[in-house]
Amino acid sequence: MLAKIEQLLQEIDGLKADSAEQLEALRIKYLSKKGAINDLMADFRHVPAEQKKAVGMKLNELKNRAQERIAALKEAFENQDTTADEMDLTRTAYPVALGTRHPLSIVRNEIINIFSRLGFTIADGPEVEDDWHVFSSMNFPEDHPARDMQDTFFIESHPDILLRTHTSSVQSRVMEVSQPPIRVICPGRVYRNEAISYRAHCFFHQVEGLYIDKNVSFTDLKQVLLQFAREMFGPETKIRLRPSYFPFTEPSAEMDISCDICGGKGCPFCKYTGWVEILGCGMVDPAVLEANGIDSSVYTGYAFGMGVERITNLKYKVKDLRMFSENDTRFLKEFESAN
Ligand code: PHE
């Protein structure tokens, strides 16, 4: 009998229950009227008189231990609805809301994708630049207004160091370390000293492109830009090139696309012209090639540059470009379904 009690004591110390049902089954097995302990109690009368005291004490101990153990398991259940074994300690305390991609990132990625498929690779460069890479190497005359304090943020103690006003500086950096064929796009943030309004900000984003090789012509430029416009704004999109001026390209042009709201018929969005401007472009001025170590008697090239905010405005009809940097999650959430 003592051996049986000892065995039950050990069993009880190791009891575990994963659910309320299992706990109830244990209670029935050990503590109910027909349970193991009551069976022993019933046998107690057969215990020889001289052993009754010792066996009685052990039996009481067994009953108490069983009751305590089952009460403790029950308490553990009531304090938490899962047992420690089932808890996933790696889970965060509450669900983390997934963020959404910023509209400018969505559009920048799309621009990059289109030009990547056309064989352009991505080049990167510093936002804090020197005068050479932003202006001089790009054929800006000494007295060009863009160098003026009103347009460019200069570092006060170092008049030669400034925040880049366009990513053409990256094109210059690519040319100084490589020889044609060169086919790169330069996405990045640029800075201009403008009063902040719904249509201007002191920083914005550009993607500029550069292609230099033998026999590159204006036709190549036009065809690549037409392809880009159709992929970005739809296969029906038309383009139009208007003569323009940039110090680093000759000839230069600005490109319009047919207004995708009215399809070119004329509406308030395109100010009844049927066209909206999206980028600047041109053939790289031979002076720029020479300044950057490329032989202009052998090579020709084209360049183009567009504002990501501008393209995003057109694609998503965002009228106030301050929205892009206000971090208003209600605005950002509107782009949840875009990629
Ligand atoms: N760098 C010009 C700008 O910032 C854009 C551009 C690039 C125009 C290349 C023509 C050719 O406005």
mmCIF file of C-alpha atoms and ligand atoms in Angstrom:
data_model
loop_
_atom_site.group_PDB
_atom_site.id
_atom_site.type_symbol
_atom_site.label_atom_id
_atom_site.label_comp_id
_atom_site.label_asym_id
_atom_site.label_seq_id
_atom_site.Cartn_x
_atom_site.Cartn_y
_atom_site.Cartn_z
ATOM 1 C CA MET A 1 0.000 0.000 0.000
ATOM 2 C CA LEU A 2 2.784 2.409 0.915
ATOM 3 C CA ALA A 3 4.460 1.687 -2.385
ATOM 4 C CA LYS A 4 1.227 2.465 -4.240
ATOM 5 C CA ILE A 5 0.866 5.781 -2.335
ATOM 6 C CA GLU A 6 4.474 6.697 -3.125
ATOM 7 C CA GLN A 7 3.868 6.037 -6.824
ATOM 8 C CA LEU A 8 0.727 8.199 -6.861
ATOM 9 C CA LEU A 9 2.576 10.999 -5.068
ATOM 10 C CA GLN A 10 5.152 11.038 -7.823
ATOM 11 C CA GLU A 11 2.493 10.982 -10.510
ATOM 12 C CA ILE A 12 0.711 13.911 -8.921
ATOM 13 C CA ASP A 13 3.822 16.066 -8.728
ATOM 14 C CA GLY A 14 4.285 15.701 -12.472
ATOM 15 C CA LEU A 15 0.689 16.396 -13.470
ATOM 16 C CA LYS A 16 0.091 18.755 -16.397
ATOM 17 C CA ALA A 17 -3.087 19.976 -18.072
ATOM 18 C CA ASP A 18 -3.356 21.863 -21.369
ATOM 19 C CA SER A 19 -7.061 22.493 -21.176
ATOM 20 C CA ALA A 20 -9.922 22.727 -18.713
ATOM 21 C CA GLU A 21 -11.185 19.350 -19.954
ATOM 22 C CA GLN A 22 -7.897 17.663 -19.205
ATOM 23 C CA LEU A 23 -7.866 19.208 -15.747
ATOM 24 C CA GLU A 24 -11.359 17.890 -15.040
ATOM 25 C CA ALA A 25 -10.284 14.428 -16.214
ATOM 26 C CA LEU A 26 -7.388 14.523 -13.741
ATOM 27 C CA ARG A 27 -9.710 15.593 -10.931
ATOM 28 C CA ILE A 28 -11.981 12.637 -11.681
ATOM 29 C CA LYS A 29 -9.052 10.238 -11.948
ATOM 30 C CA TYR A 30 -7.588 11.126 -8.548
ATOM 31 C CA LEU A 31 -10.124 12.970 -6.407
ATOM 32 C CA SER A 32 -13.616 11.806 -7.344
ATOM 33 C CA LYS A 33 -15.601 9.219 -5.416
ATOM 34 C CA LYS A 34 -14.398 6.509 -7.777
ATOM 35 C CA GLY A 35 -10.943 8.055 -8.055
ATOM 36 C CA ALA A 36 -7.606 6.445 -7.202
ATOM 37 C CA ILE A 37 -7.329 8.064 -3.782
ATOM 38 C CA ASN A 38 -10.793 7.035 -2.668
ATOM 39 C CA ASP A 39 -10.014 3.468 -3.774
ATOM 40 C CA LEU A 40 -7.015 3.517 -1.448
ATOM 41 C CA MET A 41 -9.152 4.955 1.349
ATOM 42 C CA ALA A 42 -11.532 2.037 0.877
ATOM 43 C CA ASP A 43 -8.627 -0.431 1.175
ATOM 44 C CA PHE A 44 -7.429 1.306 4.337
ATOM 45 C CA ARG A 45 -9.454 -0.945 6.560
ATOM 46 C CA HIS A 46 -7.390 -3.959 5.410
ATOM 47 C CA VAL A 47 -4.167 -2.319 6.584
ATOM 48 C CA PRO A 48 -2.772 -4.107 9.652
ATOM 49 C CA ALA A 49 -3.351 -2.135 12.863
ATOM 50 C CA GLU A 50 0.323 -1.447 13.556
ATOM 51 C CA GLN A 51 0.748 0.176 10.129
ATOM 52 C CA LYS A 52 -2.466 2.183 10.235
ATOM 53 C CA LYS A 53 -0.856 5.301 11.663
ATOM 54 C CA ALA A 54 1.966 5.534 9.132
ATOM 55 C CA VAL A 55 -0.207 4.597 6.162
ATOM 56 C CA GLY A 56 -2.960 6.956 7.320
ATOM 57 C CA MET A 57 -0.537 9.883 7.451
ATOM 58 C CA LYS A 58 0.809 9.090 3.993
ATOM 59 C CA LEU A 59 -2.683 8.756 2.617
ATOM 60 C CA ASN A 60 -3.635 12.161 3.991
ATOM 61 C CA GLU A 61 -0.506 13.640 2.525
ATOM 62 C CA LEU A 62 -1.414 12.149 -0.846
ATOM 63 C CA LYS A 63 -4.924 13.585 -0.754
ATOM 64 C CA ASN A 64 -3.690 17.034 0.225
ATOM 65 C CA ARG A 65 -1.001 17.037 -2.413
ATOM 66 C CA ALA A 66 -3.480 15.982 -5.099
ATOM 67 C CA GLN A 67 -5.914 18.719 -4.092
ATOM 68 C CA GLU A 68 -3.178 21.347 -4.004
ATOM 69 C CA ARG A 69 -1.770 20.296 -7.337
ATOM 70 C CA ILE A 70 -5.109 20.388 -9.105
ATOM 71 C CA ALA A 71 -5.997 23.723 -7.487
ATOM 72 C CA ALA A 72 -2.658 25.136 -8.653
ATOM 73 C CA LEU A 73 -3.220 23.940 -12.227
ATOM 74 C CA LYS A 74 -6.686 25.462 -12.131
ATOM 75 C CA GLU A 75 -5.347 28.777 -10.928
ATOM 76 C CA ALA A 76 -2.802 28.819 -13.723
ATOM 77 C CA PHE A 77 -5.673 28.454 -16.181
ATOM 78 C CA GLU A 78 -7.698 31.218 -14.696
ATOM 79 C CA ASN A 79 -4.830 33.690 -14.761
ATOM 80 C CA GLN A 80 -4.028 33.132 -18.407
ATOM 81 C CA ASP A 81 -5.915 31.476 -21.159
ATOM 82 C CA THR A 82 -2.908 29.760 -22.674
ATOM 83 C CA THR A 83 -0.238 27.823 -20.883
ATOM 84 C CA ALA A 84 3.357 28.970 -21.008
ATOM 85 C CA ASP A 85 4.113 26.250 -23.552
ATOM 86 C CA GLU A 86 1.688 27.733 -26.063
ATOM 87 C CA MET A 87 2.839 31.323 -25.780
ATOM 88 C CA ASP A 88 4.728 32.780 -28.745
ATOM 89 C CA LEU A 89 7.209 35.077 -27.053
ATOM 90 C CA THR A 90 8.462 36.381 -30.397
ATOM 91 C CA ARG A 91 5.133 38.007 -31.222
ATOM 92 C CA THR A 92 4.804 41.765 -30.893
ATOM 93 C CA ALA A 93 2.480 43.020 -28.194
ATOM 94 C CA TYR A 94 -0.084 44.348 -30.669
ATOM 95 C CA PRO A 95 -0.432 44.222 -34.456
ATOM 96 C CA VAL A 96 1.951 46.511 -36.328
ATOM 97 C CA ALA A 97 0.176 48.515 -39.029
ATOM 98 C CA LEU A 98 1.932 48.093 -42.374
ATOM 99 C CA GLY A 99 3.186 51.312 -43.926
ATOM 100 C CA THR A 100 2.575 52.311 -47.522
ATOM 101 C CA ARG A 101 5.078 53.342 -50.124
ATOM 102 C CA HIS A 102 5.367 57.091 -50.604
ATOM 103 C CA PRO A 103 3.795 58.270 -53.885
ATOM 104 C CA LEU A 104 7.097 59.815 -54.957
ATOM 105 C CA SER A 105 8.846 56.486 -54.385
ATOM 106 C CA ILE A 106 6.177 54.666 -56.376
ATOM 107 C CA VAL A 107 6.615 57.014 -59.326
ATOM 108 C CA ARG A 108 10.418 57.136 -59.066
ATOM 109 C CA ASN A 109 10.530 53.322 -59.097
ATOM 110 C CA GLU A 110 8.280 53.252 -62.125
ATOM 111 C CA ILE A 111 10.502 55.730 -63.988
ATOM 112 C CA ILE A 112 13.564 53.674 -63.053
ATOM 113 C CA ASN A 113 11.876 50.469 -64.211
ATOM 114 C CA ILE A 114 10.993 51.893 -67.590
ATOM 115 C CA PHE A 115 14.506 53.154 -68.275
ATOM 116 C CA SER A 116 16.095 49.987 -66.878
ATOM 117 C CA ARG A 117 14.200 48.002 -69.463
ATOM 118 C CA LEU A 118 15.694 50.299 -72.101
ATOM 119 C CA GLY A 119 19.200 49.456 -70.896
ATOM 120 C CA PHE A 120 19.935 52.370 -68.553
ATOM 121 C CA THR A 121 21.753 51.720 -65.288
ATOM 122 C CA ILE A 122 21.379 53.795 -62.127
ATOM 123 C CA ALA A 123 24.045 56.227 -60.958
ATOM 124 C CA ASP A 124 24.171 57.935 -57.588
ATOM 125 C CA GLY A 125 26.068 60.918 -56.176
ATOM 126 C CA PRO A 126 26.269 63.306 -53.226
ATOM 127 C CA GLU A 127 23.571 65.886 -52.426
ATOM 128 C CA VAL A 128 26.163 68.263 -50.959
ATOM 129 C CA GLU A 129 28.244 69.039 -54.026
ATOM 130 C CA ASP A 130 30.943 71.373 -55.295
ATOM 131 C CA ASP A 131 30.504 74.128 -57.825
ATOM 132 C CA TRP A 132 32.434 72.195 -60.482
ATOM 133 C CA HIS A 133 30.107 69.198 -60.690
ATOM 134 C CA VAL A 134 26.868 71.193 -60.470
ATOM 135 C CA PHE A 135 27.728 74.205 -62.621
ATOM 136 C CA SER A 136 31.170 74.587 -64.196
ATOM 137 C CA SER A 137 31.435 71.089 -65.680
ATOM 138 C CA MET A 138 27.900 71.601 -67.018
ATOM 139 C CA ASN A 139 28.910 74.668 -69.005
ATOM 140 C CA PHE A 140 27.210 77.276 -66.798
ATOM 141 C CA PRO A 141 28.838 80.661 -67.429
ATOM 142 C CA GLU A 142 30.382 82.355 -64.374
ATOM 143 C CA ASP A 143 27.557 84.862 -64.197
ATOM 144 C CA HIS A 144 24.664 82.423 -64.761
ATOM 145 C CA PRO A 145 21.674 83.341 -62.566
ATOM 146 C CA ALA A 146 21.378 79.754 -61.222
ATOM 147 C CA ARG A 147 24.623 80.360 -59.343
ATOM 148 C CA ASP A 148 22.968 83.284 -57.639
ATOM 149 C CA MET A 149 22.275 83.111 -53.916
ATOM 150 C CA GLN A 150 18.570 83.341 -54.756
ATOM 151 C CA ASP A 151 18.495 79.988 -56.518
ATOM 152 C CA THR A 152 21.168 77.926 -54.863
ATOM 153 C CA PHE A 153 21.796 77.016 -51.231
ATOM 154 C CA PHE A 154 25.472 77.583 -50.564
ATOM 155 C CA ILE A 155 27.384 76.472 -47.494
ATOM 156 C CA GLU A 156 28.182 79.823 -45.880
ATOM 157 C CA SER A 157 31.772 79.186 -44.856
ATOM 158 C CA HIS A 158 32.607 77.405 -48.164
ATOM 159 C CA PRO A 159 31.193 79.321 -51.173
ATOM 160 C CA ASP A 160 32.385 76.481 -53.421
ATOM 161 C CA ILE A 161 30.194 73.899 -51.650
ATOM 162 C CA LEU A 162 26.444 73.826 -52.242
ATOM 163 C CA LEU A 163 23.328 71.686 -52.252
ATOM 164 C CA ARG A 164 22.967 70.319 -55.776
ATOM 165 C CA THR A 165 20.256 72.067 -57.790
ATOM 166 C CA HIS A 166 19.972 69.208 -60.284
ATOM 167 C CA THR A 167 21.269 65.652 -60.612
ATOM 168 C CA SER A 168 23.296 66.629 -63.688
ATOM 169 C CA SER A 169 26.145 66.692 -61.156
ATOM 170 C CA VAL A 170 25.900 62.884 -61.070
ATOM 171 C CA GLN A 171 26.209 62.781 -64.872
ATOM 172 C CA SER A 172 29.389 64.788 -64.559
ATOM 173 C CA ARG A 173 30.708 62.347 -61.945
ATOM 174 C CA VAL A 174 29.919 59.403 -64.224
ATOM 175 C CA MET A 175 31.639 60.993 -67.228
ATOM 176 C CA GLU A 176 34.815 61.862 -65.311
ATOM 177 C CA VAL A 177 35.411 58.222 -64.384
ATOM 178 C CA SER A 178 34.152 56.371 -67.463
ATOM 179 C CA GLN A 179 34.275 56.427 -71.247
ATOM 180 C CA PRO A 180 31.364 55.829 -73.644
ATOM 181 C CA PRO A 181 29.189 53.984 -74.179
ATOM 182 C CA ILE A 182 27.510 55.590 -71.181
ATOM 183 C CA ARG A 183 23.826 55.008 -70.491
ATOM 184 C CA VAL A 184 22.724 56.076 -66.997
ATOM 185 C CA ILE A 185 19.824 57.558 -65.127
ATOM 186 C CA CYS A 186 20.428 59.640 -62.028
ATOM 187 C CA PRO A 187 17.529 59.710 -59.578
ATOM 188 C CA GLY A 188 17.847 61.881 -56.495
ATOM 189 C CA ARG A 189 16.846 64.806 -54.344
ATOM 190 C CA VAL A 190 17.747 68.342 -55.379
ATOM 191 C CA TYR A 191 17.499 71.720 -53.637
ATOM 192 C CA ARG A 192 16.545 75.186 -54.809
ATOM 193 C CA ASN A 193 16.049 78.332 -52.823
ATOM 194 C CA GLU A 194 12.369 78.879 -53.647
ATOM 195 C CA ALA A 195 9.537 80.294 -51.574
ATOM 196 C CA ILE A 196 7.405 77.290 -50.558
ATOM 197 C CA SER A 197 3.962 77.259 -52.162
ATOM 198 C CA TYR A 198 1.565 74.728 -53.648
ATOM 199 C CA ARG A 199 3.688 74.595 -56.803
ATOM 200 C CA ALA A 200 7.242 75.105 -55.537
ATOM 201 C CA HIS A 201 9.323 73.691 -52.714
ATOM 202 C CA CYS A 202 12.902 74.165 -51.561
ATOM 203 C CA PHE A 203 13.627 70.538 -52.367
ATOM 204 C CA PHE A 204 12.242 68.107 -54.904
ATOM 205 C CA HIS A 205 13.241 64.965 -56.778
ATOM 206 C CA GLN A 206 14.612 64.435 -60.243
ATOM 207 C CA VAL A 207 15.496 61.653 -62.592
ATOM 208 C CA GLU A 208 18.024 62.750 -65.184
ATOM 209 C CA GLY A 209 19.302 60.555 -68.002
ATOM 210 C CA LEU A 210 22.473 60.551 -70.074
ATOM 211 C CA TYR A 211 23.377 58.530 -73.148
ATOM 212 C CA ILE A 212 26.727 58.945 -74.876
ATOM 213 C CA ASP A 213 28.073 56.817 -77.699
ATOM 214 C CA LYS A 214 29.147 57.099 -81.325
ATOM 215 C CA ASN A 215 26.426 58.404 -83.663
ATOM 216 C CA VAL A 216 23.817 59.214 -81.025
ATOM 217 C CA SER A 217 21.260 61.522 -82.591
ATOM 218 C CA PHE A 218 18.247 63.607 -81.643
ATOM 219 C CA THR A 219 16.051 60.892 -83.173
ATOM 220 C CA ASP A 220 17.329 58.423 -80.553
ATOM 221 C CA LEU A 221 16.407 60.890 -77.837
ATOM 222 C CA LYS A 222 12.948 61.454 -79.232
ATOM 223 C CA GLN A 223 12.205 57.761 -79.587
ATOM 224 C CA VAL A 224 13.331 56.912 -76.048
ATOM 225 C CA LEU A 225 11.227 59.731 -74.618
ATOM 226 C CA LEU A 226 8.187 58.681 -76.662
ATOM 227 C CA GLN A 227 8.585 55.136 -75.363
ATOM 228 C CA PHE A 228 8.876 56.462 -71.812
ATOM 229 C CA ALA A 229 5.773 58.670 -72.145
ATOM 230 C CA ARG A 230 3.685 55.803 -73.490
ATOM 231 C CA GLU A 231 4.755 53.409 -70.762
ATOM 232 C CA MET A 232 4.206 56.007 -68.057
ATOM 233 C CA PHE A 233 0.962 57.595 -69.225
ATOM 234 C CA GLY A 234 -0.576 55.030 -71.571
ATOM 235 C CA PRO A 235 -0.118 53.849 -75.159
ATOM 236 C CA GLU A 236 -2.246 56.639 -76.672
ATOM 237 C CA THR A 237 0.022 59.377 -75.282
ATOM 238 C CA LYS A 238 1.506 61.797 -77.805
ATOM 239 C CA ILE A 239 4.620 63.903 -77.250
ATOM 240 C CA ARG A 240 5.655 67.311 -78.522
ATOM 241 C CA LEU A 241 9.108 68.892 -78.366
ATOM 242 C CA ARG A 242 9.455 72.675 -78.087
ATOM 243 C CA PRO A 243 12.796 74.448 -78.581
ATOM 244 C CA SER A 244 14.281 75.589 -75.285
ATOM 245 C CA TYR A 245 17.582 76.512 -73.700
ATOM 246 C CA PHE A 246 19.886 74.824 -71.167
ATOM 247 C CA PRO A 247 23.594 75.625 -70.780
ATOM 248 C CA PHE A 248 24.533 71.925 -71.031
ATOM 249 C CA THR A 249 22.560 70.897 -74.125
ATOM 250 C CA GLU A 250 22.480 72.165 -77.697
ATOM 251 C CA PRO A 251 19.959 71.980 -79.229
ATOM 252 C CA SER A 252 17.644 71.871 -76.212
ATOM 253 C CA ALA A 253 13.955 71.144 -75.929
ATOM 254 C CA GLU A 254 11.129 70.884 -73.486
ATOM 255 C CA MET A 255 8.789 67.960 -73.866
ATOM 256 C CA ASP A 256 5.020 68.076 -73.471
ATOM 257 C CA ILE A 257 2.669 65.109 -73.391
ATOM 258 C CA SER A 258 -0.917 65.163 -74.590
ATOM 259 C CA CYS A 259 -3.169 65.971 -71.636
ATOM 260 C CA ASP A 260 -4.394 62.652 -70.285
ATOM 261 C CA ILE A 261 -7.489 64.211 -68.763
ATOM 262 C CA CYS A 262 -9.048 65.550 -71.962
ATOM 263 C CA GLY A 263 -6.993 63.464 -74.398
ATOM 264 C CA GLY A 264 -5.685 66.630 -76.038
ATOM 265 C CA LYS A 265 -9.020 68.364 -76.649
ATOM 266 C CA GLY A 266 -8.390 71.086 -74.084
ATOM 267 C CA CYS A 267 -9.552 71.374 -70.460
ATOM 268 C CA PRO A 268 -8.822 73.472 -67.364
ATOM 269 C CA PHE A 269 -6.043 71.045 -66.327
ATOM 270 C CA CYS A 270 -3.993 71.737 -69.472
ATOM 271 C CA LYS A 271 -5.213 75.348 -69.600
ATOM 272 C CA TYR A 272 -7.061 74.489 -72.824
ATOM 273 C CA THR A 273 -3.837 73.817 -74.707
ATOM 274 C CA GLY A 274 -4.207 70.014 -74.834
ATOM 275 C CA TRP A 275 -0.562 69.660 -73.698
ATOM 276 C CA VAL A 276 1.282 69.487 -70.367
ATOM 277 C CA GLU A 277 5.013 69.956 -69.928
ATOM 278 C CA ILE A 278 6.940 67.101 -68.309
ATOM 279 C CA LEU A 279 10.684 67.381 -68.926
ATOM 280 C CA GLY A 280 13.709 69.130 -70.391
ATOM 281 C CA CYS A 281 16.149 67.479 -72.795
ATOM 282 C CA GLY A 282 18.669 67.991 -75.556
ATOM 283 C CA MET A 283 21.914 66.894 -77.190
ATOM 284 C CA VAL A 284 24.833 67.152 -74.764
ATOM 285 C CA ASP A 285 26.793 70.307 -75.583
ATOM 286 C CA PRO A 286 30.272 69.340 -76.907
ATOM 287 C CA ALA A 287 31.734 71.748 -74.327
ATOM 288 C CA VAL A 288 30.255 69.535 -71.574
ATOM 289 C CA LEU A 289 31.776 66.397 -73.100
ATOM 290 C CA GLU A 290 35.195 68.067 -73.299
ATOM 291 C CA ALA A 291 35.009 69.479 -69.770
ATOM 292 C CA ASN A 292 34.348 65.947 -68.521
ATOM 293 C CA GLY A 293 37.121 64.211 -70.461
ATOM 294 C CA ILE A 294 35.144 62.826 -73.411
ATOM 295 C CA ASP A 295 36.289 63.399 -76.978
ATOM 296 C CA SER A 296 33.503 65.393 -78.653
ATOM 297 C CA SER A 297 34.904 64.693 -82.132
ATOM 298 C CA VAL A 298 34.206 60.987 -81.626
ATOM 299 C CA TYR A 299 31.159 60.898 -79.391
ATOM 300 C CA THR A 300 27.762 62.542 -79.183
ATOM 301 C CA GLY A 301 25.052 62.129 -76.591
ATOM 302 C CA TYR A 302 21.699 63.188 -75.314
ATOM 303 C CA ALA A 303 20.462 64.101 -71.841
ATOM 304 C CA PHE A 304 17.083 64.630 -70.270
ATOM 305 C CA GLY A 305 15.800 65.578 -66.840
ATOM 306 C CA MET A 306 12.398 65.375 -65.201
ATOM 307 C CA GLY A 307 10.872 66.233 -61.838
ATOM 308 C CA VAL A 308 9.362 63.260 -60.014
ATOM 309 C CA GLU A 309 6.847 65.549 -58.273
ATOM 310 C CA ARG A 310 5.680 66.850 -61.625
ATOM 311 C CA ILE A 311 5.109 63.352 -63.024
ATOM 312 C CA THR A 312 3.339 62.330 -59.800
ATOM 313 C CA ASN A 313 1.100 65.416 -60.015
ATOM 314 C CA LEU A 314 0.089 64.408 -63.498
ATOM 315 C CA LYS A 315 -0.373 60.723 -62.761
ATOM 316 C CA TYR A 316 -2.218 61.040 -59.457
ATOM 317 C CA LYS A 317 -3.650 64.559 -59.785
ATOM 318 C CA VAL A 318 -2.013 65.844 -56.622
ATOM 319 C CA LYS A 319 -2.422 69.607 -56.906
ATOM 320 C CA ASP A 320 -0.452 70.805 -53.877
ATOM 321 C CA LEU A 321 3.076 69.466 -53.827
ATOM 322 C CA ARG A 322 3.500 70.367 -50.149
ATOM 323 C CA MET A 323 1.417 67.238 -49.498
ATOM 324 C CA PHE A 324 4.451 65.151 -50.428
ATOM 325 C CA SER A 325 6.454 66.282 -47.427
ATOM 326 C CA GLU A 326 3.808 66.827 -44.758
ATOM 327 C CA ASN A 327 3.658 63.188 -43.649
ATOM 328 C CA ASP A 328 -0.114 63.257 -43.381
ATOM 329 C CA THR A 329 -0.929 59.555 -43.195
ATOM 330 C CA ARG A 330 -4.438 60.133 -44.595
ATOM 331 C CA PHE A 331 -2.827 61.353 -47.818
ATOM 332 C CA LEU A 332 -0.185 58.624 -47.848
ATOM 333 C CA LYS A 333 -2.781 55.877 -47.256
ATOM 334 C CA GLU A 334 -4.509 56.829 -50.497
ATOM 335 C CA PHE A 335 -1.627 55.172 -52.321
ATOM 336 C CA GLU A 336 -2.026 51.882 -50.468
ATOM 337 C CA SER A 337 -3.133 49.894 -53.493
ATOM 338 C CA ALA A 338 -0.398 51.280 -55.758
ATOM 339 C CA ASN A 339 2.782 49.209 -55.819
HETATM 340 N N1 PHE B 1 19.203 69.733 -65.407
HETATM 341 C C1 PHE B 1 17.954 70.275 -65.884
HETATM 342 C C2 PHE B 1 17.172 70.862 -64.741
HETATM 343 O O1 PHE B 1 17.473 70.600 -63.608
HETATM 344 C C3 PHE B 1 17.127 69.251 -66.579
HETATM 345 C C4 PHE B 1 17.754 68.775 -67.851
HETATM 346 C C5 PHE B 1 18.602 67.708 -67.861
HETATM 347 C C6 PHE B 1 17.505 69.439 -69.011
HETATM 348 C C7 PHE B 1 19.191 67.277 -69.010
HETATM 349 C C8 PHE B 1 18.077 69.018 -70.190
HETATM 350 C C9 PHE B 1 18.915 67.946 -70.201
HETATM 351 O O2 PHE B 1 16.250 71.592 -64.955
#
